[in-house]
PQR file with spaces between the fields and no chain letter, atoms N, CA, C, O and H, PARSE charges and radii, in Angstrom:
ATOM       1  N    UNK     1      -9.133   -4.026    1.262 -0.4000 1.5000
ATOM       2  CA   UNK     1      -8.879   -3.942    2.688 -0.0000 2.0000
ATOM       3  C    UNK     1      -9.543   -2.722    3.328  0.5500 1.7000
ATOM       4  O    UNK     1      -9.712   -2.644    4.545 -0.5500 1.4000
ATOM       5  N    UNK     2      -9.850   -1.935    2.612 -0.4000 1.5000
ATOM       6  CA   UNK     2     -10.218   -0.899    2.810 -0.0000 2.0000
ATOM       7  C    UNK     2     -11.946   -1.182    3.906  0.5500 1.7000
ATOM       8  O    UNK     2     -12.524   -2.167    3.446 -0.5500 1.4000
ATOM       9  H    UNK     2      -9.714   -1.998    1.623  0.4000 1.0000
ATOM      10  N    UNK     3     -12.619   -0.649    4.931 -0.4000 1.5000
ATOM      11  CA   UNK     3     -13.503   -0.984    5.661 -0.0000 2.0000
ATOM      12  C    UNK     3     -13.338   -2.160    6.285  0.5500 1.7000
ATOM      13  O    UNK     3     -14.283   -2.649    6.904 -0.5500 1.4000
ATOM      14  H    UNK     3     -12.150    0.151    5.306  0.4000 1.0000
ATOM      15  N    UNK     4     -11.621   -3.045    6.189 -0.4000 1.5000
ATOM      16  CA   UNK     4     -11.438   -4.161    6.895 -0.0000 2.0000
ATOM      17  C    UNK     4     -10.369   -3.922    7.679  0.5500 1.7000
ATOM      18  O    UNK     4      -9.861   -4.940    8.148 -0.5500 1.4000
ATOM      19  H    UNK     4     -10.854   -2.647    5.687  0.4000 1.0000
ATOM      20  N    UNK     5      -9.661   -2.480    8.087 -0.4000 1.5000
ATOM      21  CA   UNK     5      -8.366   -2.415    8.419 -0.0000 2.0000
ATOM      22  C    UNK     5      -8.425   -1.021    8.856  0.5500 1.7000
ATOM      23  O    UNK     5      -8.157   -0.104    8.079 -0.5500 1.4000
ATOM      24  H    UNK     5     -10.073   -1.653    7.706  0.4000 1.0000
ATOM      25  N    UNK     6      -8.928   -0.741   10.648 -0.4000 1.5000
ATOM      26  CA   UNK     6      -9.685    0.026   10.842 -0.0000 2.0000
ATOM      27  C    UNK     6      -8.041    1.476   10.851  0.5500 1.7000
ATOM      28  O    UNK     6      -6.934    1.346   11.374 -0.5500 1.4000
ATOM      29  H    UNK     6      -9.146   -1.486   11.278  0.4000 1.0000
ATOM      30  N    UNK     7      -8.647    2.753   10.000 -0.4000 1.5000
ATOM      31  CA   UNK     7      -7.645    3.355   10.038 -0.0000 2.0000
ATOM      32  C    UNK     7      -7.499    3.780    8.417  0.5500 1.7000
ATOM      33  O    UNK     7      -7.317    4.974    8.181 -0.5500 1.4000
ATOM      34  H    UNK     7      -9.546    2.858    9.575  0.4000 1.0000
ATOM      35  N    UNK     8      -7.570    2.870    7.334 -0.4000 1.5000
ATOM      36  CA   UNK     8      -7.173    2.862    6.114 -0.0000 2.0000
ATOM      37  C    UNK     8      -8.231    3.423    5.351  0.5500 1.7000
ATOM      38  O    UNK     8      -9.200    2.745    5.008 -0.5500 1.4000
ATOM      39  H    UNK     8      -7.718    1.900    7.525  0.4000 1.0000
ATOM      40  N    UNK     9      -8.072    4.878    5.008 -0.4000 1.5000
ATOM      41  CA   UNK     9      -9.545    5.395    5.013 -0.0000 2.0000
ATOM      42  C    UNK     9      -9.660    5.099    2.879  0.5500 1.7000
ATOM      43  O    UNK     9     -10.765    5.141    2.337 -0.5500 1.4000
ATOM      44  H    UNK     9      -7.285    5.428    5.286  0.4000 1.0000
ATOM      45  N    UNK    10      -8.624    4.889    2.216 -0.4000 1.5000
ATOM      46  CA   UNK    10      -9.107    4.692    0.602 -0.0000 2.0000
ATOM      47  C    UNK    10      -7.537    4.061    0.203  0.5500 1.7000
ATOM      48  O    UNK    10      -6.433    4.281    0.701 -0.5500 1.4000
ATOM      49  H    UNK    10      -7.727    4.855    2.656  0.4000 1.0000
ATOM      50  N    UNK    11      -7.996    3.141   -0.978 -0.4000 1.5000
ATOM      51  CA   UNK    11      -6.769    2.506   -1.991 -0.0000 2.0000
ATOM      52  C    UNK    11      -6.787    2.485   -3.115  0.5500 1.7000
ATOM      53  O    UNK    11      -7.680    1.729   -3.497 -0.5500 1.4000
ATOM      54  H    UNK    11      -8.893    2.962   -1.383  0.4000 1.0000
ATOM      55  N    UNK    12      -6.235    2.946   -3.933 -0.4000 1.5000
ATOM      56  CA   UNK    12      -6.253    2.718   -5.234 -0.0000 2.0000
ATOM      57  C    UNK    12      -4.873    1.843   -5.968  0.5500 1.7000
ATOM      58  O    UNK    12      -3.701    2.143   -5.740 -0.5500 1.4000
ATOM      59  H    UNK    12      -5.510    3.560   -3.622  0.4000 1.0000
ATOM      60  N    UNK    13      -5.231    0.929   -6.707 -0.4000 1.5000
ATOM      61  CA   UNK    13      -3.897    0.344   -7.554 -0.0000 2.0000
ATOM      62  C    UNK    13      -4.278    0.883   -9.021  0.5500 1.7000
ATOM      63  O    UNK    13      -5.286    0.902   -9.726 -0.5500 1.4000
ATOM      64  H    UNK    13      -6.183    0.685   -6.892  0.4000 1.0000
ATOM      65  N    UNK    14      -2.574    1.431   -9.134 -0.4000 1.5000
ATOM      66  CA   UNK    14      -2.722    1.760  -10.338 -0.0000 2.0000
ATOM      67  C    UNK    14      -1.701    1.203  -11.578  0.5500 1.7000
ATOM      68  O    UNK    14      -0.516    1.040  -11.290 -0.5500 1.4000
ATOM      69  H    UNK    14      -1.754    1.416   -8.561  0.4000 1.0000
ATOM      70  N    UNK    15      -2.012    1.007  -12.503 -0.4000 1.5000
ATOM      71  CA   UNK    15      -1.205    0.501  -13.718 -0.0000 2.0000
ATOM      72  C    UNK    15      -1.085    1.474  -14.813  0.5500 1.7000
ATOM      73  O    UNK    15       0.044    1.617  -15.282 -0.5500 1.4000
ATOM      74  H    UNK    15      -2.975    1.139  -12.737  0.4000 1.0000
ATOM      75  N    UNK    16      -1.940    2.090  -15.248 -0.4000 1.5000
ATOM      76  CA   UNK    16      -1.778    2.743  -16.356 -0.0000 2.0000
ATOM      77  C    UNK    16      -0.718    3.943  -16.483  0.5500 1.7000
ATOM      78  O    UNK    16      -1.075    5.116  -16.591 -0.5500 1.4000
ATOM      79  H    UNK    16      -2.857    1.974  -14.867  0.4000 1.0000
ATOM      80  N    UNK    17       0.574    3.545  -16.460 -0.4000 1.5000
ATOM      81  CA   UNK    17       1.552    4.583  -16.504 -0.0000 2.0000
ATOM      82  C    UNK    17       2.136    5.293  -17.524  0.5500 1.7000
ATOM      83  O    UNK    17       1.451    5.103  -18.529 -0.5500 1.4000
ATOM      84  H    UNK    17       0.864    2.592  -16.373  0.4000 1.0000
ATOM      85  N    UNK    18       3.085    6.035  -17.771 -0.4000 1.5000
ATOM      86  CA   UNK    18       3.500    6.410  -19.353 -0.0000 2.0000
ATOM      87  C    UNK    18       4.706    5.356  -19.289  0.5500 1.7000
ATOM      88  O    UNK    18       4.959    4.712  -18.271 -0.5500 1.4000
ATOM      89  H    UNK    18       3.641    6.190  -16.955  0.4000 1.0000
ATOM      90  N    UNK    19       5.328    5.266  -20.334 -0.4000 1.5000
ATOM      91  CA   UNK    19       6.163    4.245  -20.429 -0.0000 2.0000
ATOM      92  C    UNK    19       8.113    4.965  -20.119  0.5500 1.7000
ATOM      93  O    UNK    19       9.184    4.375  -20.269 -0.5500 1.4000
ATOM      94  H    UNK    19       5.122    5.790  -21.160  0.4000 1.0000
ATOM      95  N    UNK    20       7.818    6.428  -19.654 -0.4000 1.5000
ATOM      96  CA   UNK    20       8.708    6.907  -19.185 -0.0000 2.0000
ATOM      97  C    UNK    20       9.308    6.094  -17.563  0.5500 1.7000
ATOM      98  O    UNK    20      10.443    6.004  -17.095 -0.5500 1.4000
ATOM      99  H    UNK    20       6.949    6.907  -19.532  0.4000 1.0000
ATOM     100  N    UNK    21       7.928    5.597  -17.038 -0.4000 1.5000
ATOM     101  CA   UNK    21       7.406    5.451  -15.364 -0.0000 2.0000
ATOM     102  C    UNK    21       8.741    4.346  -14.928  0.5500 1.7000
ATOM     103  O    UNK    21       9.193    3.480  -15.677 -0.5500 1.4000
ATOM     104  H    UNK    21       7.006    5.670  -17.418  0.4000 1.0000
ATOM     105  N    UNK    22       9.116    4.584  -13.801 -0.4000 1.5000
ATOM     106  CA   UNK    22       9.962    3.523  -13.452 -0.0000 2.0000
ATOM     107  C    UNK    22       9.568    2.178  -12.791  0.5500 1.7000
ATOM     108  O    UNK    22      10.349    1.352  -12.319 -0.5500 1.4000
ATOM     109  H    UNK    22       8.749    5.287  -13.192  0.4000 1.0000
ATOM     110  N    UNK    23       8.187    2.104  -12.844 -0.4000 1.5000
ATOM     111  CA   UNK    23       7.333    1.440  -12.476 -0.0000 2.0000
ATOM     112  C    UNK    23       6.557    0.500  -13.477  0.5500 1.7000
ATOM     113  O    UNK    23       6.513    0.554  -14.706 -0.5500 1.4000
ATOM     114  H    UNK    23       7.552    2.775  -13.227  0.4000 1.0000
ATOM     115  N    UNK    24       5.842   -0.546  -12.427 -0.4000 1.5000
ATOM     116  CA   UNK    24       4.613   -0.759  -13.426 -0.0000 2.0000
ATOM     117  C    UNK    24       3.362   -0.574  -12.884  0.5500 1.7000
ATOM     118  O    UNK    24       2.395   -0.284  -13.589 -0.5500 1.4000
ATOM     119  H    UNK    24       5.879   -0.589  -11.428  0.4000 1.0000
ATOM     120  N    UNK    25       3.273   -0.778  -11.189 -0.4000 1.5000
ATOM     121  CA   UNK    25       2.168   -0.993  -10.439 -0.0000 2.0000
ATOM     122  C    UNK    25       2.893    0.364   -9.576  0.5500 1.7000
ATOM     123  O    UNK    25       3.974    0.949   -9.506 -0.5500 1.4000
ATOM     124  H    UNK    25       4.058   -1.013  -10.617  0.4000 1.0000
ATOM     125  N    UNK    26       1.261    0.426   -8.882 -0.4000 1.5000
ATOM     126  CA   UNK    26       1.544    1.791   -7.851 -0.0000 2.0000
ATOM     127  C    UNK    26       0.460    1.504   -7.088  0.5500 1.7000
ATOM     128  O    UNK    26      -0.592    1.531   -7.726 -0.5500 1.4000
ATOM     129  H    UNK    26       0.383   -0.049   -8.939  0.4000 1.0000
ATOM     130  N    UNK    27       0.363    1.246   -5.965 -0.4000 1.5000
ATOM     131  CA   UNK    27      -0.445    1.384   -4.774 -0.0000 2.0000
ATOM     132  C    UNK    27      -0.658    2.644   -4.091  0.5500 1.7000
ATOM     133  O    UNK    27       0.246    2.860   -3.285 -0.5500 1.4000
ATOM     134  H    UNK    27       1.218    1.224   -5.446  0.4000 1.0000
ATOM     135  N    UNK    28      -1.335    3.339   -4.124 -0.4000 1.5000
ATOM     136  CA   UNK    28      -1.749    4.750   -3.491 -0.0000 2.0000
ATOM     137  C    UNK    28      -2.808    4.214   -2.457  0.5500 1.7000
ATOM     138  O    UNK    28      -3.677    3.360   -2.639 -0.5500 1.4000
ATOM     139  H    UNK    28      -2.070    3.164   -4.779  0.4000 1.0000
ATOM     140  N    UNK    29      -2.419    5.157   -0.981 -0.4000 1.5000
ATOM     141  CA   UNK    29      -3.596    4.729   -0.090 -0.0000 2.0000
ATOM     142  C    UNK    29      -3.237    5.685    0.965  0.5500 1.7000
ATOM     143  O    UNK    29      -2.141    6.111    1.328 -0.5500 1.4000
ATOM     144  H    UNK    29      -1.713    5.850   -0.834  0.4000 1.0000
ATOM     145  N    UNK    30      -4.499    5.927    1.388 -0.4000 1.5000
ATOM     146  CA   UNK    30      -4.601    7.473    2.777 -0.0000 2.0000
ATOM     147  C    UNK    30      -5.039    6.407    4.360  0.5500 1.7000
ATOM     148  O    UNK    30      -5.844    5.481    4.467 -0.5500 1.4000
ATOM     149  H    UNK    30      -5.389    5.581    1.093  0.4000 1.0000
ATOM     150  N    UNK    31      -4.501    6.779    4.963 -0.4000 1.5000
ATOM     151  CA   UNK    31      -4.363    6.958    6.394 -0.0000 2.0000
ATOM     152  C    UNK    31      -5.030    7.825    7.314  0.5500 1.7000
ATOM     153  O    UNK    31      -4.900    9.030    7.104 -0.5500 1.4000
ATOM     154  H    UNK    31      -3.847    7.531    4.876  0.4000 1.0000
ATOM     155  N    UNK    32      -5.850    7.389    8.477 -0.4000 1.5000
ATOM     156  CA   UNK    32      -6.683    8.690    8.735 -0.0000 2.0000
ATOM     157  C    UNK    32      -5.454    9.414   10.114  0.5500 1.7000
ATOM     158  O    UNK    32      -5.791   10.295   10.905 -0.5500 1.4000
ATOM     159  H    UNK    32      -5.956    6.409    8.647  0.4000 1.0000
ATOM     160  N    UNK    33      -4.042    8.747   10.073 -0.4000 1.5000
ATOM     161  CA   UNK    33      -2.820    9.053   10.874 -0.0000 2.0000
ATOM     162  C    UNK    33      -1.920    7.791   10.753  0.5500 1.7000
ATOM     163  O    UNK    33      -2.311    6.625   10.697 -0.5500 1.4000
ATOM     164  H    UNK    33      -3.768    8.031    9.431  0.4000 1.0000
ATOM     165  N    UNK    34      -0.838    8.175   10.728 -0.4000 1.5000
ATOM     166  CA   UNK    34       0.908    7.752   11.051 -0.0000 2.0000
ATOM     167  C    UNK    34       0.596    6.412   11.949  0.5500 1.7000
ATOM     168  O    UNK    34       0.969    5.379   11.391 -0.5500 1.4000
ATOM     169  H    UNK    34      -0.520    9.122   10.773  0.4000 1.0000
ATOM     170  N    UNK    35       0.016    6.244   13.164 -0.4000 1.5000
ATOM     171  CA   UNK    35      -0.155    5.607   13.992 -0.0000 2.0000
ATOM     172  C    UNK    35      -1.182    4.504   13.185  0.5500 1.7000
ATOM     173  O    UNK    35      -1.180    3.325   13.540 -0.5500 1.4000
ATOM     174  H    UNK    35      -0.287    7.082   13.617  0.4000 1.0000
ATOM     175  N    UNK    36      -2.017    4.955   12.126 -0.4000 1.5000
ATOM     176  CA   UNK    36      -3.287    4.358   11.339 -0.0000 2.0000
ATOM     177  C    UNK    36      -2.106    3.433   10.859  0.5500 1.7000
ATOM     178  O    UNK    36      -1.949    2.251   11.164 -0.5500 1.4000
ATOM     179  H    UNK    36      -2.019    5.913   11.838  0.4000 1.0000
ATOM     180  N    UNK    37      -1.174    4.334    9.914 -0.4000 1.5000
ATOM     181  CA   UNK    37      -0.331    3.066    8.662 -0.0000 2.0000
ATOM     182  C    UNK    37       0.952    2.537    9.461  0.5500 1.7000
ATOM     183  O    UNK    37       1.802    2.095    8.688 -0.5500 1.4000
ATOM     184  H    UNK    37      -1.302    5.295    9.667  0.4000 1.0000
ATOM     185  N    UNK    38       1.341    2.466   10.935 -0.4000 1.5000
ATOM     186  CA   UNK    38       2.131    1.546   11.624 -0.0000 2.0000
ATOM     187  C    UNK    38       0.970    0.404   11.697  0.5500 1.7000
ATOM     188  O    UNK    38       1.215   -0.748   11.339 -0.5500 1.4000
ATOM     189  H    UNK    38       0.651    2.826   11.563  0.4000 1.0000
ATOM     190  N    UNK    39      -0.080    0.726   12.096 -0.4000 1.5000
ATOM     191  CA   UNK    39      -1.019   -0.309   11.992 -0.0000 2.0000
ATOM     192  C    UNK    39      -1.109   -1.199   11.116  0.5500 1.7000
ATOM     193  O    UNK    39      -0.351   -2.168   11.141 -0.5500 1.4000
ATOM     194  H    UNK    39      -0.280    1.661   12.387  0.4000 1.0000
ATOM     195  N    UNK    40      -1.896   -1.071   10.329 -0.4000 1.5000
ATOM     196  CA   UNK    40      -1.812   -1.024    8.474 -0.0000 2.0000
ATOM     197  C    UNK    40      -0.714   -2.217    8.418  0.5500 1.7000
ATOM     198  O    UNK    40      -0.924   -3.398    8.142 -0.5500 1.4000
ATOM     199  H    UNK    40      -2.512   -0.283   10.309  0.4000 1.0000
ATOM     200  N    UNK    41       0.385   -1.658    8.719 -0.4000 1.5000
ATOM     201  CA   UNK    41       1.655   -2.447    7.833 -0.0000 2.0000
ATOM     202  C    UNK    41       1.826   -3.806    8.693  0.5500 1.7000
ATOM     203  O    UNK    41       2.377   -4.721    8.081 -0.5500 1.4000
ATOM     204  H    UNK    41       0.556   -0.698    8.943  0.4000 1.0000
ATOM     205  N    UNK    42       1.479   -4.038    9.867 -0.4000 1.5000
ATOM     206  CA   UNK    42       1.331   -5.228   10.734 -0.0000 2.0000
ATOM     207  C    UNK    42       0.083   -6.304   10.994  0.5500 1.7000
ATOM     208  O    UNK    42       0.054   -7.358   11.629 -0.5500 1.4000
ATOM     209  H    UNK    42       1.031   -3.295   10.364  0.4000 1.0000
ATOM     210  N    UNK    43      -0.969   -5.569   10.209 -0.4000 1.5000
ATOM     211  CA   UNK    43      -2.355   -6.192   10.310 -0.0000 2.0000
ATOM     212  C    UNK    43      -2.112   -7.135    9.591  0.5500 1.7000
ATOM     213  O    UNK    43      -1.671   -7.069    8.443 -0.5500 1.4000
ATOM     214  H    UNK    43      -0.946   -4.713    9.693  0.4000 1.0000
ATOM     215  N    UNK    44      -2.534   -8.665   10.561 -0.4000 1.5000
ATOM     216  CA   UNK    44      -2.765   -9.713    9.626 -0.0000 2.0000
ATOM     217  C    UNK    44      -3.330   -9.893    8.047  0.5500 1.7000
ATOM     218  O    UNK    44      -2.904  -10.677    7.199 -0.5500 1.4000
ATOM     219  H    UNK    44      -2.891   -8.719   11.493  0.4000 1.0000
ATOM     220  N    UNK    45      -4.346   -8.989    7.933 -0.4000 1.5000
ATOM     221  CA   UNK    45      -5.194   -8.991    6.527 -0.0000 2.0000
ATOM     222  C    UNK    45      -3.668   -8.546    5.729  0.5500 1.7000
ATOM     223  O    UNK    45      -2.895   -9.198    5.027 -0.5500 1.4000
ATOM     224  H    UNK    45      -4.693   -8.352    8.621  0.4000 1.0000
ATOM     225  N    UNK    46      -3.664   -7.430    6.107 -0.4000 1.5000
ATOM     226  CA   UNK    46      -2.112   -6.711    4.375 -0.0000 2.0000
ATOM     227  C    UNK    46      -1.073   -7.830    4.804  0.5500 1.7000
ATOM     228  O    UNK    46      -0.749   -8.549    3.859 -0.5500 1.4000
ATOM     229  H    UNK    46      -4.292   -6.901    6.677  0.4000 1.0000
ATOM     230  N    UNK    47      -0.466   -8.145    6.045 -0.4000 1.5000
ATOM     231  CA   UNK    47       0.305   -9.060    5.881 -0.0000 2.0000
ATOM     232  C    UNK    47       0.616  -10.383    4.863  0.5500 1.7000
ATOM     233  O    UNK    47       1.513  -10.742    4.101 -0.5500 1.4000
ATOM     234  H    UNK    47      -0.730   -7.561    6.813  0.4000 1.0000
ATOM     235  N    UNK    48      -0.906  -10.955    5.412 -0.4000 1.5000
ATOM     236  CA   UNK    48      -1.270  -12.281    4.181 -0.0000 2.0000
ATOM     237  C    UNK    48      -0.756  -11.768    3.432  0.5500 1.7000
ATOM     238  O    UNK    48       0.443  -11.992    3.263 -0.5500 1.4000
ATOM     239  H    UNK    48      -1.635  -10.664    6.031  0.4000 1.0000
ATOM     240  N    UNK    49      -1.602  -10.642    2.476 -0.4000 1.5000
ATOM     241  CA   UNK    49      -1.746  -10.304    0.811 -0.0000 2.0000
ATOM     242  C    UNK    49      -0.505  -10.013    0.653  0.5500 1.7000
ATOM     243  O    UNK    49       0.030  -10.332   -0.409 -0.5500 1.4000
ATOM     244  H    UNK    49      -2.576  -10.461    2.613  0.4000 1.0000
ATOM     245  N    UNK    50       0.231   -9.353    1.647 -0.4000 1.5000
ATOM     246  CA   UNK    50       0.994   -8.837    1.038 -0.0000 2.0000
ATOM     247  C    UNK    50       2.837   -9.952    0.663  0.5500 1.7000
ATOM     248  O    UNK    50       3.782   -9.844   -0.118 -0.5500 1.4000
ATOM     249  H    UNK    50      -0.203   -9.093    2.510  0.4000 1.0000
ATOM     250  N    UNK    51       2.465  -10.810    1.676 -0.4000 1.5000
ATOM     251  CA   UNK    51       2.986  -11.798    1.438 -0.0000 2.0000
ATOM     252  C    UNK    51       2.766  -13.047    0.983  0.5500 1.7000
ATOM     253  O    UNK    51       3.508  -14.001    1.217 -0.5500 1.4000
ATOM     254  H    UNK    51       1.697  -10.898    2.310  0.4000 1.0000
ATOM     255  N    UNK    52       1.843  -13.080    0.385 -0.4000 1.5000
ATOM     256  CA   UNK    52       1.032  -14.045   -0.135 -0.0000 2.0000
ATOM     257  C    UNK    52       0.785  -14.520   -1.812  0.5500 1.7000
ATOM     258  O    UNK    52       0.711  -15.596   -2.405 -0.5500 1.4000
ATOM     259  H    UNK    52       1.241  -12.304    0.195  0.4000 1.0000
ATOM     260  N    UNK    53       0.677  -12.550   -2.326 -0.4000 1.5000
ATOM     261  CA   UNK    53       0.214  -12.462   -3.465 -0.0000 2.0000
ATOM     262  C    UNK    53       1.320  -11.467   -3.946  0.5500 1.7000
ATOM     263  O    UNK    53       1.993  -11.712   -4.947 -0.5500 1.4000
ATOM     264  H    UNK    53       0.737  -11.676   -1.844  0.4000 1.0000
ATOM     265  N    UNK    54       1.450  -10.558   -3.345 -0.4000 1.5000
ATOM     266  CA   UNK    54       1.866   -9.488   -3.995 -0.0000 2.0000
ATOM     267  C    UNK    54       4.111   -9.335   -4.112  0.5500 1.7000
ATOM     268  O    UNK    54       4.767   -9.166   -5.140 -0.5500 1.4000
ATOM     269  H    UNK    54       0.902  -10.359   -2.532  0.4000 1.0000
ATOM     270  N    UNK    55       4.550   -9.457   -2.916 -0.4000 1.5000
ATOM     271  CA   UNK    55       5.946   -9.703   -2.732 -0.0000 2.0000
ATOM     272  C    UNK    55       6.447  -10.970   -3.660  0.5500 1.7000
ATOM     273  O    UNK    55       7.513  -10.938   -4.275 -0.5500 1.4000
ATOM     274  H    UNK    55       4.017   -9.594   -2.081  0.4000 1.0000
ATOM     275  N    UNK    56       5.690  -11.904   -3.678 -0.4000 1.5000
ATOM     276  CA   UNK    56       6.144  -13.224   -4.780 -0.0000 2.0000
ATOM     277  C    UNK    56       6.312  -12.326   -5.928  0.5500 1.7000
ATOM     278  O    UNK    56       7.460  -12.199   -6.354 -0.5500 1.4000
ATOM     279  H    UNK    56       4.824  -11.930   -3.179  0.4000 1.0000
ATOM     280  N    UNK    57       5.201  -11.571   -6.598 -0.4000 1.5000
ATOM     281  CA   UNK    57       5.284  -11.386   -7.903 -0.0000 2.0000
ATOM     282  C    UNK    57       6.448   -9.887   -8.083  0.5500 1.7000
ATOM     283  O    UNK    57       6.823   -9.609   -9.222 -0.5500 1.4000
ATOM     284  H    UNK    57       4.269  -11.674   -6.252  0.4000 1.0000
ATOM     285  N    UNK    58       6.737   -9.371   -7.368 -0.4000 1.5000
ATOM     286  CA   UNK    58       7.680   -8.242   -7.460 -0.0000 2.0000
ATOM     287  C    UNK    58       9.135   -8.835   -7.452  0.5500 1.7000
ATOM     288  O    UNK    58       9.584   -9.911   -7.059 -0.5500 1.4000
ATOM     289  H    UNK    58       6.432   -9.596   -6.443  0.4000 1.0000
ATOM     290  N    UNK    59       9.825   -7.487   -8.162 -0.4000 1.5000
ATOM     291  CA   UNK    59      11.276   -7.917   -8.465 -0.0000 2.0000
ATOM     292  C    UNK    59      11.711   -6.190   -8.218  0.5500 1.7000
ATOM     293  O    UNK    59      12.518   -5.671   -8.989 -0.5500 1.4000
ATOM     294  H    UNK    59       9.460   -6.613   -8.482  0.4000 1.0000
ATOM     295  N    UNK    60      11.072   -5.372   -7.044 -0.4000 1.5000
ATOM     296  CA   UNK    60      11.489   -4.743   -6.840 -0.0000 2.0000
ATOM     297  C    UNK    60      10.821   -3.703   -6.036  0.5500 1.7000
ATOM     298  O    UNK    60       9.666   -3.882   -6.423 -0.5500 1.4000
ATOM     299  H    UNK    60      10.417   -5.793   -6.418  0.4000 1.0000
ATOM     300  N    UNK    61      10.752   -2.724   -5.170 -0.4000 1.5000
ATOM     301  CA   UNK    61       9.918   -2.002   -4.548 -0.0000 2.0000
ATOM     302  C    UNK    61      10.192   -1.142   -3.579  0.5500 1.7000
ATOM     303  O    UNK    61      10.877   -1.443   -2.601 -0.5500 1.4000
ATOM     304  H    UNK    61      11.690   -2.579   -4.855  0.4000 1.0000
ATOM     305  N    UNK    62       9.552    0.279   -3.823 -0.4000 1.5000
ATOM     306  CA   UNK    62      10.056    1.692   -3.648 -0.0000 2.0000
ATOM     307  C    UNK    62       8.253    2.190   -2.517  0.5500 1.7000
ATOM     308  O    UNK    62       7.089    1.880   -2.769 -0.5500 1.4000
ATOM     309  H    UNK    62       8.995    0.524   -4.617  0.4000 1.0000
ATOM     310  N    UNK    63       8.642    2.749   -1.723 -0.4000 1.5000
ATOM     311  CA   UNK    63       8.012    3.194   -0.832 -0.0000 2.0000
ATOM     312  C    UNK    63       7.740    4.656   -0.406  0.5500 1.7000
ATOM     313  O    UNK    63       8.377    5.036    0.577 -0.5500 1.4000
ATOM     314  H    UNK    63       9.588    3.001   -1.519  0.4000 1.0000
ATOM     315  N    UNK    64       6.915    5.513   -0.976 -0.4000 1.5000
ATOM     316  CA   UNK    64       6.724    7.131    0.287 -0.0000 2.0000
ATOM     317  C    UNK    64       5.707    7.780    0.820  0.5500 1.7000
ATOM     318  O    UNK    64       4.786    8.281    0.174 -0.5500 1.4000
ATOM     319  H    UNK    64       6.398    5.204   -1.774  0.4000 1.0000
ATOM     320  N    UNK    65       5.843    7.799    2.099 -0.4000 1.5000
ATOM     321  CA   UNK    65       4.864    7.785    3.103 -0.0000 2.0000
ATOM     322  C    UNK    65       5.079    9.474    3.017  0.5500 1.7000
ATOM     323  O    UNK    65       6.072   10.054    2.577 -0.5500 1.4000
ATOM     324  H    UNK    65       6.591    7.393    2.623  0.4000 1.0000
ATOM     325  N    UNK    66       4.230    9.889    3.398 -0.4000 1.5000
ATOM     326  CA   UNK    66       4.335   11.420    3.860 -0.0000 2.0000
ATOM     327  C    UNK    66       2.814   11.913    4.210  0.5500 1.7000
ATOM     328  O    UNK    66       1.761   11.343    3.925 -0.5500 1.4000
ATOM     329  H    UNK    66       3.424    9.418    3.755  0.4000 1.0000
ATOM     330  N    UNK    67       2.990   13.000    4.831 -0.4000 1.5000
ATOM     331  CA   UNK    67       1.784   13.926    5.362 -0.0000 2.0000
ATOM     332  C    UNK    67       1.010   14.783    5.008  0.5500 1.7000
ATOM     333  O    UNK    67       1.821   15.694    5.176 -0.5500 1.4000
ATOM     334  H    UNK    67       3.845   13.463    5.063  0.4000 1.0000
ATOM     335  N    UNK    68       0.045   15.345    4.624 -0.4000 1.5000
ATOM     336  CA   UNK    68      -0.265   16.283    4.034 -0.0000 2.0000
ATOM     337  C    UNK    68      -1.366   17.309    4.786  0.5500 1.7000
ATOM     338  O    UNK    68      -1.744   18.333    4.217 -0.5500 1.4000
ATOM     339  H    UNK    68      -0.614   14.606    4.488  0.4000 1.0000
């Protein structure tokens, strides 16, 4: 999505965790502003995927946004 979702400046998915992780998958992704990822989270494109592909296959999901 990234160069399709004007605002969403990089993404990375990640899997390779230690087996301590409370996780299995991790989505990391920068914002070029707050106003960028209200965007982001309503854009048809992540919408689809994100209801499409990704929410089917989860059985659970933790979220944190912050600033830096």
């Amino acid at each position: 999505l990234v160069g399709r979702i004007d605002g969403l400046l990089s993404m990375s998915i990640l899997t390779d965790c230690y087996p301590c992780s409370a996780g299995d998958v991790m989505m990391d992704s920068s914002f070029e502003s707050l106003a960028a990822l209200e965007a982001y989270q309503k854009h048809p494109l992540h919408v689809k995927i994100a209801n499409g592909l990704v929410r089917p296959a989860m059985s659970q999901r933790l979220s944190f946004d912050y600033e830096v």
